[in-house]
PDB file of C-alpha atoms in Angstrom:
ATOM      1  CA  MET A 229       0.089  -0.174   0.010  1.00 77.00           C
ATOM      2  CA  ARG A 230       2.784   2.366   1.047  1.00 85.00           C
ATOM      3  CA  LEU A 231       4.503   1.749  -2.365  1.00 87.00           C
ATOM      4  CA  GLN A 232       1.518   2.432  -4.670  1.00 93.00           C
ATOM      5  CA  ARG A 233       0.717   5.573  -2.662  1.00 94.00           C
ATOM      6  CA  MET A 234       4.301   6.666  -3.315  1.00 95.00           C
ATOM      7  CA  GLN A 235       3.967   5.478  -7.151  1.00 96.00           C
ATOM      8  CA  ILE A 236       0.582   7.339  -7.214  1.00 96.00           C
ATOM      9  CA  ALA A 237       2.307  10.507  -5.782  1.00 97.00           C
ATOM     10  CA  ALA A 238       5.475  10.300  -8.168  1.00 97.00           C
ATOM     11  CA  LEU A 239       2.945  10.183 -11.317  1.00 97.00           C
ATOM     12  CA  VAL A 240       0.942  13.186 -10.293  1.00 98.00           C
ATOM     13  CA  VAL A 241       3.926  15.218  -9.668  1.00 98.00           C
ATOM     14  CA  LEU A 242       5.829  13.963 -12.951  1.00 98.00           C
ATOM     15  CA  ALA A 243       2.663  14.942 -14.955  1.00 98.00           C
ATOM     16  CA  ALA A 244       2.869  18.263 -13.362  1.00 98.00           C
ATOM     17  CA  VAL A 245       6.206  18.786 -14.332  1.00 98.00           C
ATOM     18  CA  VAL A 246       5.198  17.762 -17.800  1.00 98.00           C
ATOM     19  CA  VAL A 247       2.299  20.519 -17.866  1.00 97.00           C
ATOM     20  CA  LEU A 248       4.459  23.263 -16.380  1.00 97.00           C
ATOM     21  CA  ALA A 249       7.387  22.443 -18.751  1.00 97.00           C
ATOM     22  CA  LEU A 250       5.175  22.689 -21.954  1.00 97.00           C
ATOM     23  CA  ALA A 251       3.581  25.843 -20.706  1.00 95.00           C
ATOM     24  CA  PRO A 252       4.910  29.146 -22.876  1.00 93.00           C
ATOM     25  CA  LEU A 253       5.588  30.683 -20.200  1.00 91.00           C
ATOM     26  CA  PRO A 254       8.517  33.379 -20.242  1.00 90.00           C
ATOM     27  CA  ALA A 255      11.889  33.317 -18.234  1.00 90.00           C
ATOM     28  CA  LEU A 256      14.369  35.659 -16.676  1.00 93.00           C
ATOM     29  CA  PRO A 257      17.855  36.330 -18.289  1.00 90.00           C
ATOM     30  CA  TYR A 258      19.509  34.438 -15.205  1.00 91.00           C
ATOM     31  CA  THR A 259      17.828  30.868 -16.299  1.00 91.00           C
ATOM     32  CA  ALA A 260      20.186  30.974 -19.561  1.00 83.00           C
ATOM     33  CA  GLY A 261      22.236  27.473 -19.369  1.00 83.00           C
ATOM     34  CA  PHE A 262      19.384  25.851 -17.273  1.00 92.00           C
ATOM     35  CA  ALA A 263      18.198  22.601 -18.351  1.00 94.00           C
ATOM     36  CA  PRO A 264      16.365  22.926 -21.513  1.00 93.00           C
ATOM     37  CA  HIS A 265      12.466  22.102 -20.854  1.00 95.00           C
ATOM     38  CA  TRP A 266      12.562  19.293 -24.069  1.00 96.00           C
ATOM     39  CA  VAL A 267      15.185  17.646 -21.816  1.00 96.00           C
ATOM     40  CA  THR A 268      12.629  17.975 -18.336  1.00 97.00           C
ATOM     41  CA  VAL A 269      10.202  16.716 -20.359  1.00 98.00           C
ATOM     42  CA  LEU A 270      11.686  13.845 -21.493  1.00 98.00           C
ATOM     43  CA  ALA A 271      13.054  12.676 -17.866  1.00 98.00           C
ATOM     44  CA  ALA A 272       9.784  13.078 -16.616  1.00 98.00           C
ATOM     45  CA  VAL A 273       8.059  10.709 -19.203  1.00 98.00           C
ATOM     46  CA  LEU A 274      10.891   8.356 -18.808  1.00 97.00           C
ATOM     47  CA  GLY A 275      10.662   8.302 -15.099  1.00 97.00           C
ATOM     48  CA  ALA A 276       6.901   8.013 -15.167  1.00 97.00           C
ATOM     49  CA  VAL A 277       7.666   4.110 -16.596  1.00 97.00           C
ATOM     50  CA  PHE A 278      10.159   3.782 -14.193  1.00 97.00           C
ATOM     51  CA  VAL A 279       7.812   4.474 -11.394  1.00 97.00           C
ATOM     52  CA  VAL A 280       5.182   1.641 -12.622  1.00 94.00           C
ATOM     53  CA  ARG A 281       8.245  -0.753 -13.155  1.00 94.00           C
ATOM     54  CA  PRO A 282      11.175   0.567 -10.638  1.00 94.00           C
ATOM     55  CA  ARG A 283      14.585  -0.675 -12.157  1.00 94.00           C
ATOM     56  CA  PRO A 284      17.774   0.693 -11.751  1.00 94.00           C
ATOM     57  CA  ALA A 285      17.685   1.860 -15.278  1.00 95.00           C
ATOM     58  CA  GLY A 286      15.865   4.596 -13.757  1.00 96.00           C
ATOM     59  CA  LEU A 287      18.399   6.696 -12.118  1.00 95.00           C
ATOM     60  CA  LEU A 288      19.056   7.968 -15.916  1.00 96.00           C
ATOM     61  CA  PRO A 289      15.610   9.917 -15.954  1.00 97.00           C
ATOM     62  CA  ALA A 290      15.749  10.621 -12.171  1.00 97.00           C
ATOM     63  CA  LEU A 291      19.659  12.450 -12.961  1.00 96.00           C
ATOM     64  CA  LEU A 292      17.959  14.132 -15.726  1.00 97.00           C
ATOM     65  CA  LEU A 293      15.293  15.463 -13.346  1.00 98.00           C
ATOM     66  CA  LEU A 294      18.078  16.517 -10.962  1.00 97.00           C
ATOM     67  CA  TRP A 295      19.623  18.580 -13.944  1.00 96.00           C
ATOM     68  CA  SER A 296      16.147  19.945 -14.879  1.00 97.00           C
ATOM     69  CA  ALA A 297      16.097  21.139 -10.626  1.00 97.00           C
ATOM     70  CA  GLY A 298      19.455  22.746 -11.108  1.00 94.00           C
ATOM     71  CA  GLY A 299      19.027  26.516 -10.127  1.00 94.00           C
ATOM     72  CA  LEU A 300      16.719  26.091  -7.656  1.00 96.00           C
ATOM     73  CA  VAL A 301      19.136  27.256  -4.965  1.00 95.00           C
ATOM     74  CA  LEU A 302      19.701  30.230  -7.072  1.00 94.00           C
ATOM     75  CA  ASP A 303      15.711  31.058  -7.354  1.00 97.00           C
ATOM     76  CA  ALA A 304      15.804  30.370  -3.477  1.00 96.00           C
ATOM     77  CA  PHE A 305      18.418  33.070  -2.979  1.00 94.00           C
ATOM     78  CA  ARG A 306      16.518  35.357  -5.134  1.00 96.00           C
ATOM     79  CA  ALA A 307      13.035  34.585  -3.717  1.00 97.00           C
ATOM     80  CA  PHE A 308      14.588  35.432  -0.034  1.00 96.00           C
ATOM     81  CA  PHE A 309      15.373  38.821  -1.514  1.00 95.00           C
ATOM     82  CA  ALA A 310      12.183  39.046  -3.526  1.00 95.00           C
ATOM     83  CA  VAL A 311      10.126  38.456  -0.250  1.00 95.00           C
ATOM     84  CA  THR A 312      12.080  40.035   2.426  1.00 94.00           C
ATOM     85  CA  GLY A 313      12.257  43.783   0.469  1.00 93.00           C
ATOM     86  CA  ILE A 314      15.931  43.490   1.069  1.00 92.00           C
ATOM     87  CA  PRO A 315      17.338  45.972  -1.866  1.00 89.00           C
ATOM     88  CA  ALA A 316      19.389  43.761  -4.140  1.00 88.00           C
ATOM     89  CA  GLY A 317      18.584  45.003  -7.355  1.00 89.00           C
ATOM     90  CA  GLU A 318      18.324  42.132  -9.772  1.00 90.00           C
ATOM     91  CA  PHE A 319      18.866  39.735  -7.518  1.00 91.00           C
ATOM     92  CA  ALA A 320      15.090  40.432  -6.153  1.00 93.00           C
ATOM     93  CA  ARG A 321      13.679  39.133 -10.026  1.00 95.00           C
ATOM     94  CA  VAL A 322      12.498  35.463  -9.579  1.00 96.00           C
ATOM     95  CA  ASP A 323      11.589  33.181 -12.339  1.00 97.00           C
ATOM     96  CA  TRP A 324       8.553  32.036 -10.218  1.00 97.00           C
ATOM     97  CA  PRO A 325       7.153  29.426 -13.053  1.00 96.00           C
ATOM     98  CA  GLY A 326       9.831  28.360 -13.597  1.00 97.00           C
ATOM     99  CA  MET A 327      11.013  28.119  -9.693  1.00 97.00           C
ATOM    100  CA  VAL A 328       8.135  25.700  -9.206  1.00 98.00           C
ATOM    101  CA  LEU A 329       9.217  23.423 -12.079  1.00 98.00           C
ATOM    102  CA  ARG A 330      12.174  23.110 -10.699  1.00 98.00           C
ATOM    103  CA  GLY A 331      11.040  22.644  -7.188  1.00 98.00           C
ATOM    104  CA  LEU A 332       8.569  19.784  -8.598  1.00 98.00           C
ATOM    105  CA  SER A 333      11.386  18.506 -10.867  1.00 98.00           C
ATOM    106  CA  LEU A 334      13.594  17.828  -7.643  1.00 98.00           C
ATOM    107  CA  ALA A 335      10.272  16.610  -6.315  1.00 98.00           C
ATOM    108  CA  GLY A 336       9.679  13.909  -9.254  1.00 98.00           C
ATOM    109  CA  CYS A 337      13.793  12.877  -9.241  1.00 97.00           C
ATOM    110  CA  ALA A 338      13.138  12.251  -5.057  1.00 97.00           C
ATOM    111  CA  LEU A 339      10.337  10.138  -5.793  1.00 97.00           C
ATOM    112  CA  LEU A 340      11.800   8.138  -8.175  1.00 97.00           C
ATOM    113  CA  GLY A 341      14.963   7.361  -6.243  1.00 95.00           C
ATOM    114  CA  ALA A 342      13.078   6.543  -3.374  1.00 95.00           C
ATOM    115  CA  LEU A 343      11.285   3.726  -5.557  1.00 96.00           C
ATOM    116  CA  VAL A 344      14.693   2.765  -7.580  1.00 95.00           C
ATOM    117  CA  LEU A 345      17.248   2.804  -5.092  1.00 92.00           C
ATOM    118  CA  PRO A 346      16.178  -0.126  -2.831  1.00 91.00           C
ATOM    119  CA  ARG A 347      17.070  -2.214  -6.233  1.00 89.00           C
ATOM    120  CA  VAL A 348      20.609  -0.528  -6.424  1.00 87.00           C
ATOM    121  CA  ARG A 349      23.239  -1.670  -4.449  1.00 83.00           C
ATOM    122  CA  VAL A 350      25.014   1.080  -2.340  1.00 75.00           C
ATOM    123  CA  PRO A 351      28.878   0.294  -1.088  1.00 71.00           C
ATOM    124  CA  GLY A 352      29.906   0.709   2.011  1.00 69.00           C
ATOM    125  CA  GLY A 353      29.476   4.288   3.163  1.00 70.00           C
ATOM    126  CA  ALA A 354      32.345   4.669   5.093  1.00 88.00           C
ATOM    127  CA  TRP A 355      34.912   5.781   1.585  1.00 92.00           C
ATOM    128  CA  LEU A 356      31.699   7.774   0.299  1.00 94.00           C
ATOM    129  CA  GLY A 357      31.581   9.786   3.594  1.00 95.00           C
ATOM    130  CA  TYR A 358      35.476  10.594   3.534  1.00 96.00           C
ATOM    131  CA  THR A 359      35.369  11.067  -0.227  1.00 95.00           C
ATOM    132  CA  ALA A 360      32.328  13.808   0.665  1.00 96.00           C
ATOM    133  CA  PHE A 361      34.737  15.294   3.260  1.00 97.00           C
ATOM    134  CA  ALA A 362      37.778  15.226   1.330  1.00 96.00           C
ATOM    135  CA  VAL A 363      35.862  16.831  -1.986  1.00 96.00           C
ATOM    136  CA  GLY A 364      34.310  19.737   0.118  1.00 96.00           C
ATOM    137  CA  PHE A 365      37.195  21.377   0.542  1.00 95.00           C
ATOM    138  CA  VAL A 366      38.065  22.006  -3.301  1.00 93.00           C
ATOM    139  CA  TYR A 367      35.606  25.056  -3.693  1.00 91.00           C
ATOM    140  CA  PRO A 368      36.458  26.749  -0.691  1.00 94.00           C
ATOM    141  CA  LEU A 369      39.640  26.521  -1.141  1.00 93.00           C
ATOM    142  CA  ALA A 370      39.930  27.714  -4.410  1.00 90.00           C
ATOM    143  CA  LYS A 371      38.151  30.767  -3.579  1.00 90.00           C
ATOM    144  CA  LEU A 372      40.416  31.015  -0.475  1.00 93.00           C
ATOM    145  CA  TYR A 373      43.486  31.069  -2.994  1.00 92.00           C
ATOM    146  CA  TRP A 374      41.813  33.402  -5.693  1.00 89.00           C
ATOM    147  CA  SER A 375      40.648  36.003  -2.798  1.00 90.00           C
ATOM    148  CA  ALA A 376      44.811  35.909  -1.728  1.00 91.00           C
ATOM    149  CA  GLY A 377      45.863  36.708  -5.174  1.00 88.00           C
ATOM    150  CA  GLY A 378      45.952  33.429  -7.228  1.00 88.00           C
ATOM    151  CA  THR A 379      45.509  33.347 -10.917  1.00 85.00           C
ATOM    152  CA  LEU A 380      45.130  29.826 -11.599  1.00 83.00           C
ATOM    153  CA  LEU A 381      42.042  29.172 -13.020  1.00 79.00           C
ATOM    154  CA  ARG A 382      40.657  32.229 -11.720  1.00 81.00           C
ATOM    155  CA  PRO A 383      37.173  33.361 -13.731  1.00 75.00           C
ATOM    156  CA  ALA A 384      37.605  36.396 -15.799  1.00 71.00           C
ATOM    157  CA  GLY A 385      37.192  39.608 -13.972  1.00 74.00           C
ATOM    158  CA  TYR A 386      36.550  38.013 -10.233  1.00 77.00           C
ATOM    159  CA  GLY A 387      36.771  40.498  -7.467  1.00 80.00           C
ATOM    160  CA  GLU A 388      35.352  38.522  -4.565  1.00 83.00           C
ATOM    161  CA  GLY A 389      36.842  38.906  -0.930  1.00 88.00           C
ATOM    162  CA  PHE A 390      37.520  36.716   1.736  1.00 93.00           C
ATOM    163  CA  PRO A 391      35.376  33.847   1.284  1.00 92.00           C
ATOM    164  CA  TYR A 392      33.919  34.018   4.931  1.00 94.00           C
ATOM    165  CA  GLY A 393      30.542  32.466   3.692  1.00 92.00           C
ATOM    166  CA  GLU A 394      32.207  29.218   1.861  1.00 92.00           C
ATOM    167  CA  LEU A 395      34.538  28.485   4.629  1.00 94.00           C
ATOM    168  CA  ILE A 396      31.398  28.515   7.049  1.00 95.00           C
ATOM    169  CA  MET A 397      30.006  26.029   4.457  1.00 93.00           C
ATOM    170  CA  LEU A 398      32.911  23.754   4.370  1.00 93.00           C
ATOM    171  CA  VAL A 399      33.003  23.403   8.391  1.00 95.00           C
ATOM    172  CA  ILE A 400      29.332  22.460   8.351  1.00 96.00           C
ATOM    173  CA  GLY A 401      29.726  19.887   5.009  1.00 96.00           C
ATOM    174  CA  ALA A 402      32.914  18.675   6.684  1.00 96.00           C
ATOM    175  CA  VAL A 403      31.105  17.632  10.300  1.00 97.00           C
ATOM    176  CA  GLY A 404      28.369  16.619   8.167  1.00 96.00           C
ATOM    177  CA  SER A 405      29.920  14.108   6.276  1.00 97.00           C
ATOM    178  CA  LEU A 406      32.232  12.604   8.811  1.00 96.00           C
ATOM    179  CA  ALA A 407      29.125  12.441  10.966  1.00 96.00           C
ATOM    180  CA  LEU A 408      27.751  10.005   8.730  1.00 95.00           C
ATOM    181  CA  VAL A 409      30.569   7.596   8.607  1.00 94.00           C
ATOM    182  CA  GLN A 410      32.085   8.184  12.217  1.00 94.00           C
ATOM    183  CA  ARG A 411      30.950   6.257  15.536  1.00 93.00           C
ATOM    184  CA  TRP A 412      29.837   9.626  17.187  1.00 95.00           C
ATOM    185  CA  GLY A 413      27.445  10.458  14.246  1.00 93.00           C
ATOM    186  CA  ARG A 414      25.432   6.943  15.302  1.00 92.00           C
ATOM    187  CA  SER A 415      24.800   9.277  18.625  1.00 93.00           C
ATOM    188  CA  LEU A 416      23.179  12.283  17.091  1.00 95.00           C
ATOM    189  CA  PRO A 417      19.247  12.231  16.522  1.00 96.00           C
ATOM    190  CA  ARG A 418      18.818   9.967  13.431  1.00 96.00           C
ATOM    191  CA  ARG A 419      16.276  12.239  11.577  1.00 95.00           C
ATOM    192  CA  LEU A 420      18.706  15.239  12.119  1.00 96.00           C
ATOM    193  CA  VAL A 421      21.806  13.734  10.356  1.00 96.00           C
ATOM    194  CA  LEU A 422      19.291  12.172   7.628  1.00 97.00           C
ATOM    195  CA  ALA A 423      17.655  15.522   7.514  1.00 97.00           C
ATOM    196  CA  GLY A 424      21.089  17.447   6.510  1.00 97.00           C
ATOM    197  CA  GLY A 425      22.498  14.833   4.810  1.00 97.00           C
ATOM    198  CA  TRP A 426      19.540  14.803   2.324  1.00 97.00           C
ATOM    199  CA  THR A 427      19.378  18.546   2.168  1.00 97.00           C
ATOM    200  CA  GLY A 428      23.172  18.952   1.546  1.00 96.00           C
ATOM    201  CA  ALA A 429      22.765  16.563  -1.104  1.00 97.00           C
ATOM    202  CA  ALA A 430      19.834  18.038  -2.779  1.00 96.00           C
ATOM    203  CA  MET A 431      21.693  21.583  -3.060  1.00 96.00           C
ATOM    204  CA  LEU A 432      24.717  20.110  -3.889  1.00 96.00           C
ATOM    205  CA  THR A 433      23.752  17.550  -6.761  1.00 96.00           C
ATOM    206  CA  THR A 434      21.029  20.514  -8.440  1.00 96.00           C
ATOM    207  CA  MET A 435      24.084  23.167  -8.427  1.00 93.00           C
ATOM    208  CA  GLY A 436      26.784  20.763  -9.602  1.00 92.00           C
ATOM    209  CA  ALA A 437      24.166  19.199 -12.503  1.00 92.00           C
ATOM    210  CA  MET A 438      23.574  22.770 -13.202  1.00 90.00           C
ATOM    211  CA  SER A 439      27.266  23.772 -13.721  1.00 86.00           C
ATOM    212  CA  VAL A 440      28.403  20.486 -15.486  1.00 87.00           C
ATOM    213  CA  LEU A 441      25.694  19.260 -17.335  1.00 88.00           C
ATOM    214  CA  GLY A 442      24.888  22.600 -18.493  1.00 86.00           C
ATOM    215  CA  THR A 443      28.049  23.366 -19.690  1.00 83.00           C
ATOM    216  CA  PHE A 444      28.405  19.923 -21.176  1.00 84.00           C
ATOM    217  CA  ALA A 445      25.325  20.719 -22.963  1.00 86.00           C
ATOM    218  CA  GLN A 446      26.423  24.326 -23.897  1.00 84.00           C
ATOM    219  CA  VAL A 447      29.575  22.191 -25.431  1.00 82.00           C
ATOM    220  CA  LEU A 448      27.339  20.407 -27.751  1.00 84.00           C
ATOM    221  CA  GLY A 449      25.273  23.152 -28.648  1.00 82.00           C
ATOM    222  CA  ILE A 450      22.345  21.891 -27.097  1.00 83.00           C
ATOM    223  CA  THR A 451      21.896  25.249 -25.194  1.00 79.00           C
ATOM    224  CA  GLN A 452      23.259  28.807 -24.921  1.00 76.00           C
ATOM    225  CA  GLY A 453      24.854  29.120 -21.619  1.00 73.00           C
ATOM    226  CA  PRO A 454      26.608  31.813 -20.150  1.00 72.00           C
ATOM    227  CA  VAL A 455      30.341  30.261 -20.171  1.00 75.00           C
ATOM    228  CA  PRO A 456      32.888  31.854 -22.476  1.00 76.00           C
ATOM    229  CA  LEU A 457      33.548  28.549 -24.265  1.00 75.00           C
ATOM    230  CA  SER A 458      36.237  30.683 -26.031  1.00 75.00           C
ATOM    231  CA  ASP A 459      38.278  30.745 -22.810  1.00 75.00           C
ATOM    232  CA  PRO A 460      39.901  27.228 -21.734  1.00 76.00           C
ATOM    233  CA  ALA A 461      40.781  28.108 -18.198  1.00 73.00           C
ATOM    234  CA  THR A 462      36.793  29.049 -17.468  1.00 76.00           C
ATOM    235  CA  VAL A 463      35.689  26.027 -18.746  1.00 78.00           C
ATOM    236  CA  VAL A 464      37.745  23.895 -16.666  1.00 78.00           C
ATOM    237  CA  THR A 465      37.290  26.144 -14.088  1.00 78.00           C
ATOM    238  CA  VAL A 466      33.724  25.414 -14.238  1.00 78.00           C
ATOM    239  CA  GLY A 467      34.092  21.232 -15.046  1.00 79.00           C
ATOM    240  CA  VAL A 468      36.605  20.877 -12.241  1.00 80.00           C
ATOM    241  CA  VAL A 469      36.406  23.557  -9.264  1.00 81.00           C
ATOM    242  CA  TYR A 470      32.136  23.916  -9.825  1.00 80.00           C
ATOM    243  CA  GLY A 471      31.768  19.857 -10.784  1.00 87.00           C
ATOM    244  CA  SER A 472      33.396  19.339  -7.651  1.00 93.00           C
ATOM    245  CA  TRP A 473      29.859  20.286  -6.116  1.00 93.00           C
ATOM    246  CA  LEU A 474      28.240  17.481  -7.926  1.00 94.00           C
ATOM    247  CA  LEU A 475      30.846  14.726  -7.060  1.00 95.00           C
ATOM    248  CA  PHE A 476      30.517  16.076  -3.061  1.00 97.00           C
ATOM    249  CA  GLY A 477      26.368  15.908  -3.628  1.00 96.00           C
ATOM    250  CA  LEU A 478      26.606  12.078  -5.314  1.00 95.00           C
ATOM    251  CA  ALA A 479      28.849  11.566  -2.292  1.00 95.00           C
ATOM    252  CA  VAL A 480      27.207  12.918   0.322  1.00 96.00           C
ATOM    253  CA  ALA A 481      23.916  11.096  -1.174  1.00 95.00           C
ATOM    254  CA  GLY A 482      25.617   7.973  -1.131  1.00 94.00           C
ATOM    255  CA  ALA A 483      26.740   8.069   2.453  1.00 95.00           C
ATOM    256  CA  THR A 484      23.396   9.301   3.650  1.00 95.00           C
ATOM    257  CA  LEU A 485      21.565   6.386   1.966  1.00 94.00           C
ATOM    258  CA  SER A 486      24.052   3.850   3.225  1.00 93.00           C
ATOM    259  CA  TYR A 487      23.786   5.445   7.212  1.00 94.00           C
ATOM    260  CA  GLN A 488      19.832   5.315   6.330  1.00 93.00           C
ATOM    261  CA  ARG A 489      19.955   1.489   5.734  1.00 91.00           C
ATOM    262  CA  THR A 490      22.328   0.610   8.332  1.00 90.00           C
ATOM    263  CA  THR A 491      21.017   2.862  11.224  1.00 90.00           C
ATOM    264  CA  PRO A 492      17.505   1.726  13.050  1.00 83.00           C
ATOM    265  CA  ARG A 493      15.070   3.584  13.405  1.00 78.00           C
TER     266      ARG A 493
END
């Protein structure tokens, strides 16, 4: 019965994704490079097939839905300024229909994953947790290096100051990654650890998929994104540095799933 309810919920969400993706709604310029709507429709249709008949191959449409959800963190950031009224200029403008579509895509990905992942064997979570711990240093340390005047792979026009926010997130990500695999993490409230793990995985993978898959699609001419392809250094930066988000998020997701399976309710 629980499986049937989850399948019905997933089909309803995926149907809403298709309807909204096919609607001729305007989008703001900041969404350039986000997943094309035809990818979202394809992902939702394929996902519906694997909702009815869950198979490991359903991870492919789940990945496409994850890409379709890319940019949701940026939407939330902009929505914060729009709702609070804090002056932020262009950053207070939100693609509201697109935000809803990306939120539904993430929900569809989560529901499809919940149906498919029980049929997928996940290796021991220890190495995944430690991988997440290590990869989490890549982006913050790169920002620290650039803020100190380093030029290797630094994006053109980079002028940000000391990365206080990134270093705070580094500490949170590092502690969270270790909590998933070390003994002391078992003494923490299980729901708290799972909520942190899945939330972090969702944020990191959507941002990582947006950067990596978006750039790959731009290279293939599928989309017209914001990455200057004529600048090899920038392409490498997006692929390696920002791509670490995707690897970080996937490692956190795997470690969280392993923690969920190996800890008593």
